[in-house]
Coordinates of C-alpha atoms and ligand atoms in Angstrom, one line a residue:
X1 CA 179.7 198.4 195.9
X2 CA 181.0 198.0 192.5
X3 CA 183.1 195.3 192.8
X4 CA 182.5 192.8 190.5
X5 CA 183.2 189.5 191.8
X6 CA 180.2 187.1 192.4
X7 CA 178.0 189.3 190.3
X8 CA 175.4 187.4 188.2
X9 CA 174.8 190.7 186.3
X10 CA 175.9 194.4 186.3
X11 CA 174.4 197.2 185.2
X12 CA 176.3 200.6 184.8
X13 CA 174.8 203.4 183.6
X14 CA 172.2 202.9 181.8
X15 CA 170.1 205.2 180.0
X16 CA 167.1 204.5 177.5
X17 CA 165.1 207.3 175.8
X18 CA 161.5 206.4 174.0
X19 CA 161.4 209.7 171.6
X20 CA 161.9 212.3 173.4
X21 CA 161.5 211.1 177.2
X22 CA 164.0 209.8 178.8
X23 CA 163.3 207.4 181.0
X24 CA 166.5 205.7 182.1
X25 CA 168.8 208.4 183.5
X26 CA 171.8 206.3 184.4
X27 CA 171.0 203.7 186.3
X28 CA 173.3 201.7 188.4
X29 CA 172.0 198.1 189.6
X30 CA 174.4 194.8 190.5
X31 CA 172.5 191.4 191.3
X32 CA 175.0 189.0 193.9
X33 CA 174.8 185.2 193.3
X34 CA 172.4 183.5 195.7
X35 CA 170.9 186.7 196.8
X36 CA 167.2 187.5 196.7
X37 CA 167.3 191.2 195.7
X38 CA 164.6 193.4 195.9
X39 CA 164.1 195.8 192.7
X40 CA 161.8 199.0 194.3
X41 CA 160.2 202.2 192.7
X42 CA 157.2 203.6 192.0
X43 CA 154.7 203.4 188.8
X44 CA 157.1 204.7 185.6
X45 CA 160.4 204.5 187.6
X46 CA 162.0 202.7 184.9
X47 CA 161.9 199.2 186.7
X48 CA 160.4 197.3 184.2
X49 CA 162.1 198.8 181.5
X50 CA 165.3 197.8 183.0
X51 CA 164.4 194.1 183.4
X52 CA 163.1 194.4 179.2
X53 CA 167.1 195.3 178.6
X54 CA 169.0 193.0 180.7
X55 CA 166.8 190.3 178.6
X56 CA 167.4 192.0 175.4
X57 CA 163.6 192.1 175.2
X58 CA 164.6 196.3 174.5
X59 CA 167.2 198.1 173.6
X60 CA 169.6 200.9 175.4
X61 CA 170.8 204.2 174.9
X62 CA 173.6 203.9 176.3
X63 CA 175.8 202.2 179.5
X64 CA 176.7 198.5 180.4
X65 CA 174.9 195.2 181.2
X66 CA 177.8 192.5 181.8
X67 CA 177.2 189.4 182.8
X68 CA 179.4 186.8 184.5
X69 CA 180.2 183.4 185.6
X70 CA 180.4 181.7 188.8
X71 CA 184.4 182.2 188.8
X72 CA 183.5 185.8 188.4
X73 CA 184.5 185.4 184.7
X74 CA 182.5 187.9 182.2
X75 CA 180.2 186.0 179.7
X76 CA 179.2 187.1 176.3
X77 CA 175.8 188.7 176.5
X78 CA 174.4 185.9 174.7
X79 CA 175.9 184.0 176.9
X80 CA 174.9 185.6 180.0
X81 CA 171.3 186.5 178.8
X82 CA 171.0 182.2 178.5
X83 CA 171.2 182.0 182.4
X84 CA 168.6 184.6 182.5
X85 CA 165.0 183.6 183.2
X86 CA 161.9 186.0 183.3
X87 CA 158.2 186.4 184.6
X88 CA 157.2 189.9 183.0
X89 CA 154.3 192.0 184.5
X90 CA 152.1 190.7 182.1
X91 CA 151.7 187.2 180.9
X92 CA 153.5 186.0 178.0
X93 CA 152.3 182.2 177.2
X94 CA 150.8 181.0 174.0
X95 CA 147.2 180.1 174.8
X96 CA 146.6 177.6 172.1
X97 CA 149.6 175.3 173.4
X98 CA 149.8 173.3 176.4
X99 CA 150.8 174.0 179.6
X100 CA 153.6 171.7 179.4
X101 CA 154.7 172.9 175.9
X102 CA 154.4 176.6 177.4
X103 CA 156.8 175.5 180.8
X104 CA 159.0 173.4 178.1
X105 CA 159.3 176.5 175.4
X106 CA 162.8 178.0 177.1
X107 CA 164.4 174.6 176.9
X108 CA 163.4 174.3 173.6
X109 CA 164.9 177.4 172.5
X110 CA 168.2 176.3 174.5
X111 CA 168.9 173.7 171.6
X112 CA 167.3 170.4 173.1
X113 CA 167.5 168.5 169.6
X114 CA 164.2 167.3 169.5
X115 CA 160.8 168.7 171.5
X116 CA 159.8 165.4 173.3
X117 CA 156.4 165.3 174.7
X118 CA 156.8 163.0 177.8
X119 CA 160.1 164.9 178.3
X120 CA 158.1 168.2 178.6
X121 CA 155.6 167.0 180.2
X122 CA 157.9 165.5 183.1
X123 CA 159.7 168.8 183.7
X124 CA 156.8 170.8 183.5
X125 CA 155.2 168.4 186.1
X126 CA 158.4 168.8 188.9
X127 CA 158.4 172.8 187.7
X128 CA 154.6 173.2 188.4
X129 CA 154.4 170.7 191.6
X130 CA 157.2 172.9 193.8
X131 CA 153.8 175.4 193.8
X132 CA 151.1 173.8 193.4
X133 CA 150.7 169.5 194.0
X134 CA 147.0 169.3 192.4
X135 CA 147.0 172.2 189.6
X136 CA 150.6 170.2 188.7
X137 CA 148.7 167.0 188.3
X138 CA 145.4 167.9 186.7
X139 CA 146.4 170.5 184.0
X140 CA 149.4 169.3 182.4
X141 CA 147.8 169.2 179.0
X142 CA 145.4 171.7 179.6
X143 CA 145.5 174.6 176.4
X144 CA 146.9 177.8 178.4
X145 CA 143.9 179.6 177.0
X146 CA 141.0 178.1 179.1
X147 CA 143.1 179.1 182.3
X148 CA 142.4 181.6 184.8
X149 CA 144.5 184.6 185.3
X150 CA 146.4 183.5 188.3
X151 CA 146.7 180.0 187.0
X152 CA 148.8 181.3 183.9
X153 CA 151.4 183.5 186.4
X154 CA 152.0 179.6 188.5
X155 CA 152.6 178.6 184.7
X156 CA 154.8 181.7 184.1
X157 CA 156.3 181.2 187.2
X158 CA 157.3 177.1 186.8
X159 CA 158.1 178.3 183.2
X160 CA 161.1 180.3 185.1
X161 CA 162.0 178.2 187.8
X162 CA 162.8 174.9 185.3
X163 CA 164.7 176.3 182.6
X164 CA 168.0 176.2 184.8
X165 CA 168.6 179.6 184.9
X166 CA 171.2 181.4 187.1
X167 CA 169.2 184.5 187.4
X168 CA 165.4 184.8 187.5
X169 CA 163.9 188.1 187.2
X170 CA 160.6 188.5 188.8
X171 CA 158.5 191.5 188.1
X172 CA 155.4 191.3 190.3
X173 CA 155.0 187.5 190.0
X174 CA 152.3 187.2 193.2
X175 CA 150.2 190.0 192.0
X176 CA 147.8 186.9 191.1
X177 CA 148.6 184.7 193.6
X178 CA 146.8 183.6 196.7
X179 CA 148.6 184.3 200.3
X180 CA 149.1 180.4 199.8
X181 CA 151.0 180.4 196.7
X182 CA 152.6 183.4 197.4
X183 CA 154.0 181.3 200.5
X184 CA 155.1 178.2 198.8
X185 CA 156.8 180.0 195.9
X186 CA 159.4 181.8 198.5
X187 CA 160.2 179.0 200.0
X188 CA 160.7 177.5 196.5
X189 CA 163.4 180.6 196.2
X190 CA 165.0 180.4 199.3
X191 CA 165.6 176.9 198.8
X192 CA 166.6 177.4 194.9
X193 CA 169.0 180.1 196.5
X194 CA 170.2 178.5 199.1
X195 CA 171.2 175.1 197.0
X196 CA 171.9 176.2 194.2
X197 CA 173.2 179.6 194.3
X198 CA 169.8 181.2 192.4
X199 CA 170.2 184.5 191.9
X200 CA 166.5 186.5 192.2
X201 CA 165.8 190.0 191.3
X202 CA 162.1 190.3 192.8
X203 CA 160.1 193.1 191.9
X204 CA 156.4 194.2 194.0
X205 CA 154.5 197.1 196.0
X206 CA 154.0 194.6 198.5
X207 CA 155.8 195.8 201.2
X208 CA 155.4 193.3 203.6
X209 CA 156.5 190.0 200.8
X210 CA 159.3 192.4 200.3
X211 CA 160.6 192.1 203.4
X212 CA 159.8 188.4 204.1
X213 CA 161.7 187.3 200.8
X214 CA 164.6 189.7 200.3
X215 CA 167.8 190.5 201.7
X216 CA 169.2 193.6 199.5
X217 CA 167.2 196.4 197.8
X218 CA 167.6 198.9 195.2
X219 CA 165.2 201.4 194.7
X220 CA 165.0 203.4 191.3
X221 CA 163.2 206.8 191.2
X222 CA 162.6 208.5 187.9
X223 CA 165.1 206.5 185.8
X224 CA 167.9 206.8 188.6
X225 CA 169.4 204.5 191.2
X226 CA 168.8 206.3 194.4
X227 CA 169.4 203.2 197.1
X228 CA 172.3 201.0 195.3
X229 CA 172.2 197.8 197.1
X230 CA 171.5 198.2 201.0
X231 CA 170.0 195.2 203.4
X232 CA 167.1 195.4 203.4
X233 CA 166.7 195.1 207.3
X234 CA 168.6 198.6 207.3
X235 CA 165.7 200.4 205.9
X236 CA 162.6 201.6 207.5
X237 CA 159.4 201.3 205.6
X238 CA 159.1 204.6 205.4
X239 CA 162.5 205.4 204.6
X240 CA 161.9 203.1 201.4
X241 CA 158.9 205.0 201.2
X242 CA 160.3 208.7 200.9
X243 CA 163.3 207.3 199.1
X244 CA 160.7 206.3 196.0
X245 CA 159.6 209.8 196.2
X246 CA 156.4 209.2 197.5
X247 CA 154.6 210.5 200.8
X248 CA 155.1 208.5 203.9
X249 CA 152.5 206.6 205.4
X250 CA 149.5 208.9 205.5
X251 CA 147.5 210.6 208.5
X252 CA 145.7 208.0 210.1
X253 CA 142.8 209.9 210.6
X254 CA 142.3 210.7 206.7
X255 CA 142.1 207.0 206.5
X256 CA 139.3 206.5 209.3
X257 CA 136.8 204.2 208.5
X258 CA 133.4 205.4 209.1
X259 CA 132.0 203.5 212.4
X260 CA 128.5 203.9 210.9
X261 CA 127.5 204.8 207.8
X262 CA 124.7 207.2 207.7
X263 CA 122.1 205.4 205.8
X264 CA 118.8 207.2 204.5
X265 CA 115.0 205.3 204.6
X266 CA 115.7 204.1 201.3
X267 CA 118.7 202.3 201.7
X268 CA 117.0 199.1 202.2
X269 CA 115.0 199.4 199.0
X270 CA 118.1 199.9 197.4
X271 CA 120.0 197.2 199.0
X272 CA 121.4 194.5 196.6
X273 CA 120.7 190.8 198.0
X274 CA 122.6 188.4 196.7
X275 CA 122.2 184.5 197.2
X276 CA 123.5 181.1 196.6
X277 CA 122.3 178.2 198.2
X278 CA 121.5 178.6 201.8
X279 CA 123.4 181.6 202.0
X280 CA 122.1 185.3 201.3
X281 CA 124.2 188.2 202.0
X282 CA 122.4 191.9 202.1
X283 CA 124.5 194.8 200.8
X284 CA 122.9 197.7 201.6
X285 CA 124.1 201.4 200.3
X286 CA 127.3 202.5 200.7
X287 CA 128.6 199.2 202.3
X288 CA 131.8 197.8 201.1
X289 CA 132.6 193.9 200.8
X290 CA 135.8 192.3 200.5
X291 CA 135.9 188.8 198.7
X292 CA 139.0 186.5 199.9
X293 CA 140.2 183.5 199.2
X294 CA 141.1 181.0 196.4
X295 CA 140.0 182.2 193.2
X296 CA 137.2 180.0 192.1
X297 CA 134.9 180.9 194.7
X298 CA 135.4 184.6 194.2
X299 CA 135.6 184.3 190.4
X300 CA 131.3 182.9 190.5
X301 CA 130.2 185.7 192.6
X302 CA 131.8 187.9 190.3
X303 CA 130.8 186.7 187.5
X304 CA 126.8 186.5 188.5
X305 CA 127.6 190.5 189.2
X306 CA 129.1 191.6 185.7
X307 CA 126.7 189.5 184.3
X308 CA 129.1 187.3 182.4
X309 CA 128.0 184.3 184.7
X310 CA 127.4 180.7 182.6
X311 CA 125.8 179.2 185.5
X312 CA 122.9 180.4 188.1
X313 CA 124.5 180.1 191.2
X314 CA 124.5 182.8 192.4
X315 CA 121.3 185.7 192.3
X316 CA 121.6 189.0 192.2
X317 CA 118.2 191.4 193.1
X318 CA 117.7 194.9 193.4
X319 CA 114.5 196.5 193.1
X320 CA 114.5 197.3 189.3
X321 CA 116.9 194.8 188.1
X322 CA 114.9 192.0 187.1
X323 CA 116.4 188.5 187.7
X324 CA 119.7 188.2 186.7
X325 CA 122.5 190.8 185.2
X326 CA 121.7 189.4 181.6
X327 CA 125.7 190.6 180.2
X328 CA 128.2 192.7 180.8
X329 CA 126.7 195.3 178.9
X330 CA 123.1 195.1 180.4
X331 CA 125.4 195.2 183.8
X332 CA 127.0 198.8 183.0
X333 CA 123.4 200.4 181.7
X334 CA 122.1 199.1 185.4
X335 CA 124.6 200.8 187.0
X336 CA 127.2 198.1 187.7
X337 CA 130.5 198.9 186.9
X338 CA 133.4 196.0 186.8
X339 CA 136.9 196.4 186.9
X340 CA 138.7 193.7 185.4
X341 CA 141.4 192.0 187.5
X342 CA 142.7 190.9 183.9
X343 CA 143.9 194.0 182.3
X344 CA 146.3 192.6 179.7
X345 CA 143.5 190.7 178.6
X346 CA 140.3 192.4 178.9
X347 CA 140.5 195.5 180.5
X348 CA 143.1 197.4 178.4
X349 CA 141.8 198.6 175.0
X350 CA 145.5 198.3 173.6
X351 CA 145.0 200.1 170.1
X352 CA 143.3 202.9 171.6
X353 CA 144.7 206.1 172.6
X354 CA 144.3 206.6 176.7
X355 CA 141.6 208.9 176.7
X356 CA 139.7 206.1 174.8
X357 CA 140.5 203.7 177.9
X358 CA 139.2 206.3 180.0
X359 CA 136.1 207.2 178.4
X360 CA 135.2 203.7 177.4
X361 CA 132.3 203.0 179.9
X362 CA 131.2 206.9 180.3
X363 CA 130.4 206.7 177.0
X364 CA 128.3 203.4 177.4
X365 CA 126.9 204.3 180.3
X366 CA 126.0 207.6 178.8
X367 CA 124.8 206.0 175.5
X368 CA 127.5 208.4 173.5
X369 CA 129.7 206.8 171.3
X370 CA 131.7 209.8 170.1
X371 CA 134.2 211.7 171.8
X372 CA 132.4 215.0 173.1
X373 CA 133.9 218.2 173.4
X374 CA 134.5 218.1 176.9
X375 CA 135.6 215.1 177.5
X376 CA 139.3 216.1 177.2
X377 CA 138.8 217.8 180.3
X378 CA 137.5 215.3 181.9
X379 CA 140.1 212.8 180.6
X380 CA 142.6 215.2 182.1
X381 CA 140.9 215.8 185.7
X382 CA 140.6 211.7 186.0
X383 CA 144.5 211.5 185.2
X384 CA 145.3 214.2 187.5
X385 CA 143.9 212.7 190.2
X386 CA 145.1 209.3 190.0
X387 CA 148.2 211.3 189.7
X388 CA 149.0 209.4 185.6
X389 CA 151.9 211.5 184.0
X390 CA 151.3 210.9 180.5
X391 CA 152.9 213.2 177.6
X392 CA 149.4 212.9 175.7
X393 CA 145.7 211.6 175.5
X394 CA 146.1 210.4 172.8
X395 CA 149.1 208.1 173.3
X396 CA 148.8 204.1 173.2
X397 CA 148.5 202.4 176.8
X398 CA 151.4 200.3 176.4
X399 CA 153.5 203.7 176.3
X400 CA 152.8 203.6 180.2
X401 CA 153.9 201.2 183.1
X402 CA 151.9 198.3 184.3
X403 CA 150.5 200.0 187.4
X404 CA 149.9 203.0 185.3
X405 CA 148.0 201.0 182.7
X406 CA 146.1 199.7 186.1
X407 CA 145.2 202.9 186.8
X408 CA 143.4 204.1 183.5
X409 CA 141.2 200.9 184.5
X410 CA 139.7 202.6 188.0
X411 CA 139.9 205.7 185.6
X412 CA 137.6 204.3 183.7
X413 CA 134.6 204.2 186.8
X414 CA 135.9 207.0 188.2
X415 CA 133.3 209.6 189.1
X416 CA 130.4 207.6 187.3
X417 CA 127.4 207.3 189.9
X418 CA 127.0 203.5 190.4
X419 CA 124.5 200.9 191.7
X420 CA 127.7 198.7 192.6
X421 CA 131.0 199.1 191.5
X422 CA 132.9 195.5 191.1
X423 CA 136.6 195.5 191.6
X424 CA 139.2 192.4 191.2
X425 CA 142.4 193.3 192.6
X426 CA 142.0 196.8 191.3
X427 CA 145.6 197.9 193.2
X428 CA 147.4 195.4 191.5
X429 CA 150.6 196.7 190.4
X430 CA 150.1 200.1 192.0
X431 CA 153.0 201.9 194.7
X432 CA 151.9 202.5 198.0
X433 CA 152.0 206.1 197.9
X434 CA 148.9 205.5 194.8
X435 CA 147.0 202.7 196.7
X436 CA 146.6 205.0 199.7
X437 CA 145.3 207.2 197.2
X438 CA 142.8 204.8 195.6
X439 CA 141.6 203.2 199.2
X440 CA 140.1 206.5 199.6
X441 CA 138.5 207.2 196.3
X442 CA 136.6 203.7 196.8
X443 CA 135.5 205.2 200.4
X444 CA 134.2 208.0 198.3
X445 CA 132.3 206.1 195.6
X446 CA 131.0 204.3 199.0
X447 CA 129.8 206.9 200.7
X448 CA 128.4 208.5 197.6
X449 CA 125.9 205.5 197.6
X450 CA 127.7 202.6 195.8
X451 CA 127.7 199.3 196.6
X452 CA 131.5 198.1 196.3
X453 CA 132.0 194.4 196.0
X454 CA 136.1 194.2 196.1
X455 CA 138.2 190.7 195.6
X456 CA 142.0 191.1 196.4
X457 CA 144.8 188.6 197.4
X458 CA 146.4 190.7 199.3
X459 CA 144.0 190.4 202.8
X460 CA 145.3 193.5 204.3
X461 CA 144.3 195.9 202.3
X462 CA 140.5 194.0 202.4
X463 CA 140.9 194.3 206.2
X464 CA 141.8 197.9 206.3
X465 CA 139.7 199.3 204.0
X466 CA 136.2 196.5 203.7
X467 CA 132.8 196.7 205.8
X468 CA 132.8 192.7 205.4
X469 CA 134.5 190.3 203.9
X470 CA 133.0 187.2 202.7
X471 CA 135.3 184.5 202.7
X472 CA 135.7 181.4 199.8
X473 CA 137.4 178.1 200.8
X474 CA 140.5 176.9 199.0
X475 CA 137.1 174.6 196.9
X476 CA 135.2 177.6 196.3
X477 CA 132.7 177.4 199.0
X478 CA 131.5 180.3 201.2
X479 CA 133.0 179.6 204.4
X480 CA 131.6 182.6 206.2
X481 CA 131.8 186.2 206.4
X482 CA 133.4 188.6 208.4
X483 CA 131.7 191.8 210.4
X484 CA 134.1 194.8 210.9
X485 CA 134.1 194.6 214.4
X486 CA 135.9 191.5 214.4
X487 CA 138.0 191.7 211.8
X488 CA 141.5 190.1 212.1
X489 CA 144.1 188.3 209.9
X490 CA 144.1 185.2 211.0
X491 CA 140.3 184.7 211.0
X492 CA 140.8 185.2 207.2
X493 CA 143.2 182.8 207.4
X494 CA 141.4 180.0 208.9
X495 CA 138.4 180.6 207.0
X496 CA 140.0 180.9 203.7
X497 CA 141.8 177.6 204.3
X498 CA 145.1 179.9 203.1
X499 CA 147.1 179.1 206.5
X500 CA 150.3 177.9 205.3
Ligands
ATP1 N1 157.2 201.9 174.7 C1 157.2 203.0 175.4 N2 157.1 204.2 174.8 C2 157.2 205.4 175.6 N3 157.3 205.4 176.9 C3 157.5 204.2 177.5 C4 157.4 203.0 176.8 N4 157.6 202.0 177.7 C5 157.7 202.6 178.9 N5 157.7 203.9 178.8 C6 157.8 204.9 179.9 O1 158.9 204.5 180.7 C7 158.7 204.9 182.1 C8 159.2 203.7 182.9 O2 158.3 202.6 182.7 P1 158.4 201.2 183.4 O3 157.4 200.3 182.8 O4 159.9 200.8 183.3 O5 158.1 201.5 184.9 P2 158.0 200.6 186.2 O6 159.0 201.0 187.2 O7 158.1 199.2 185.7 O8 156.6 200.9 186.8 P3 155.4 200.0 187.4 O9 155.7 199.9 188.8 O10 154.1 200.7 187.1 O11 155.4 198.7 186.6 C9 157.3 205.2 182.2 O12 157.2 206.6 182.3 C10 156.6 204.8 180.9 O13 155.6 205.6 180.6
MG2 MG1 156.7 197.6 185.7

């Protein structure tokens, strides 16, 4: 289909080359006004770097991006690239302005004479309320620093759907969000692309948000277009699968959860209680807790475990860890690890080479501060088996994908004999072929003896892979928590106060 008319944007041939690795190899990709369009591939397939150069945010090698008009007339790229809105994989905002400033910033740049306050603060308001009613009217003037994670991407997100774009491009935009959001921004779309003839490129490894929200996919593998705009409905899951080069949902029975974990006499001694008011959850050896729900709730257990906690409200015992996890630090020399679900922020050391991202808490845990001699080989075995292709150790982590970058982070506790391993959203970002891969390394770290304490958004990976799952109302209370045996989605649901 290369017929041009009602095209927001074309793409023909591209190619883009950083030094000597080419990582656009001609790729072919048309967006249709009012279509939701679903942009697939797996870690490094070039997806992200194709949304950087229909922004202009990089540069090509070689091919065309042409843009056009609703009478199927081609714009100037400046032009065209004006109609273009974007939520990148990683937040961009400016945490010492406002939120409303931050949301206002595109129509700023789009010549509005003079940067009215109430005016921004207005837009931002209608922008921020089609997601969220309260967060819209409480946090207006907050400083985008002293929010959370997931309350910068609704930020991101509003940013995108006010500035009156023709064409958003979304790449992952509900990695952060709860079921809840996730929910009310697609029906946000479907109404912005219904009405107004929206265009949305939607990028995620979510396969089942892929299907509920688009209606045409193409999927990219290795810096080539090998599905050029199909219905989405026409393709299995595991045709999209194989088509991103990846292996087909696995053997069930490699997956298995253990019905009963063998558990030595010591186990209770080294269980790990922890406690808030009225409430006391024991976690013995081995066992593997989800955490769902809204993110406050999730956010204080977390914190009370990787010892970054401001308040005492929750405690943490284990024989030999007196009182409280005292900071992050203290946490890691105990044998907690922590996986940040913030990896922009604070998980990826961005000046240092990868194998310094790798190494970074075997060497605190181990109390060496200097790359050893063998811990190039180790570097390597971690990256093979998280299957990273990188063309050197001793590259910078933004030379590799977002999912990929995600990966040097559960590189990072890989392998090192834990306590209690800490995990927020630690798949975020990563293709299905590579979650599989990491569900079962956690089940190994599990059955080696850890105690894995796992927050995701995404309940159905909590429900395939957890022991338990504790459960956090949309206020941050614990509203119960779940046994295996009677697991199910919509208990989550209810409990989690996340039914839409
Ligand atoms: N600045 C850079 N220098 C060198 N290589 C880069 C750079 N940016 C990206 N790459 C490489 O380009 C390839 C494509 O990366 P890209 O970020 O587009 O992947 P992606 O499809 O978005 O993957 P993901 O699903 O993990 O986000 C990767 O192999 C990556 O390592
Ligand atoms: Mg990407």
């Amino acid at each position: 289909m290369s017929d041009t008319s009602g095209n927001v944007v074309l793409v023909r041939g591209l190619t883009k080359s950083y030094g000597a690795t080419t990582v656009l190899k001609g790729v072919d990709f048309s967006v249709a006004r009012g279509e939701v369009h679903a942009l697939l591939g797996g870690n490094g397939a070039g997806k992200s770097t194709m949304i950087r150069i229909i922004t202009g945010a990089a540069s090509k090698n070689d091919g065309d991006v042409r843009f056009f008009d609703s009478n199927g007339r081609e714009r100037s790229e400046a032009e065209g690239r004006a109609k273009v809105a974007v939520v990148h994989q990683e937040l961009a905002l400016l945490p010492h302005m406002t939120v409303a400033e931050n949301i206002a910033l595109p129509h700023h740049r789009k010549g509005t004479r003079l940067f009215k306050r109430s005016v921004a603060a207005m837009r931002a308001f209608e922008a921020l309320r089609m997601i969220d009613e309260e967060f819209a009217a409480t946090s207006l003037h907050r400083l985008v620093g002293s929010l959370t994670l997931h309350e910068g991407q609704m930020v991101e997100i509003a940013r995108a759907l006010s500035s009156g774009a023709e064409l958003i491009l979304l790449d992952e935009p509900t990695a952060n969000l709860t079921a809840l959001e996730t929910e009310r921004l697609f029906a946000v779309l479907r109404k912005l692309t219904r009405e107004n003839g929206l265009s949305v490129v939607f990028v995620s490894h979510r396969m089942k948000e892929i299907r509920q929200i688009a209606n045409v996919c193409t999927i990219i593998r290795d810096g080539r277009t090998v599905v050029d705009r199909q219905t989405i409905n026409e393709l299995s899951d595991v045709a999209i699968v194989e088509k991103m080069g990846q292996v087909a949902a696995s053997h069930p029975e490699e997956f298995a959860r253990p019905s009963a974990r063998v558990l030595d006499a010591t186990a209770e001694r080294d269980s790990i209680t922890l406690q808030e008011q009225g409430f006391t959850l024991e976690l013995r050896p081995g066992t593997i807790l989800g955490v769902a729900g809204a993110p406050s709730g999730p956010a204080a257990l977390i914190a009370s475990l990787t010892g970054a906690a401001r308040t005492k409200r929750w405690t943490v015992a284990r024989a030999g860890w007196s009182g409280r996890l005292q900071s992050p630090r203290k946490a890691a020399r105990l044998g907690a690890g922590y996986i940040t679900g913030d990896r922009s922020h604070k998980g990826i050391l961005h000046s240092l080479p990868i194998i310094d991202n790798i190494m970074a808490s075997r060497r605190i845990v181990r109390g060496t501060a200097i790359a050893g001699g063998s811990e190039g080989a180790e570097c390597f075995e971690l990256l093979k088996a998280l299957k990273v292709k990188a063309a050197s150790v001793w590259d910078l982590p933004n030379t590799l994908s977002g999912g990929t970058q995600q990966k040097l982070l559960i590189a990072r506790w890989l392998g090192i004999p834990s306590r209690l391993l800490v995990l927020e959203e630690p798949t975020r970002g990563v293709d299905i072929g590579t979650k599989r891969e990491i569900y079962q390394l956690i089940r190994q770290m599990a059955a080696s003896g850890t105690v894995i304490v796992w927050w995701s958004t995404e309940n159905v990976e909590l429900l395939e892979v957890c022991d338990r799952i504790v459960a956090f109302d949309t206020e941050g209370r614990c509203a119960g928590v779940l046994e295996q045996d009677v697991f199910s989605e919509e208990k989550l649901v209810t409990l989690t106060g996340m039914a839409a």
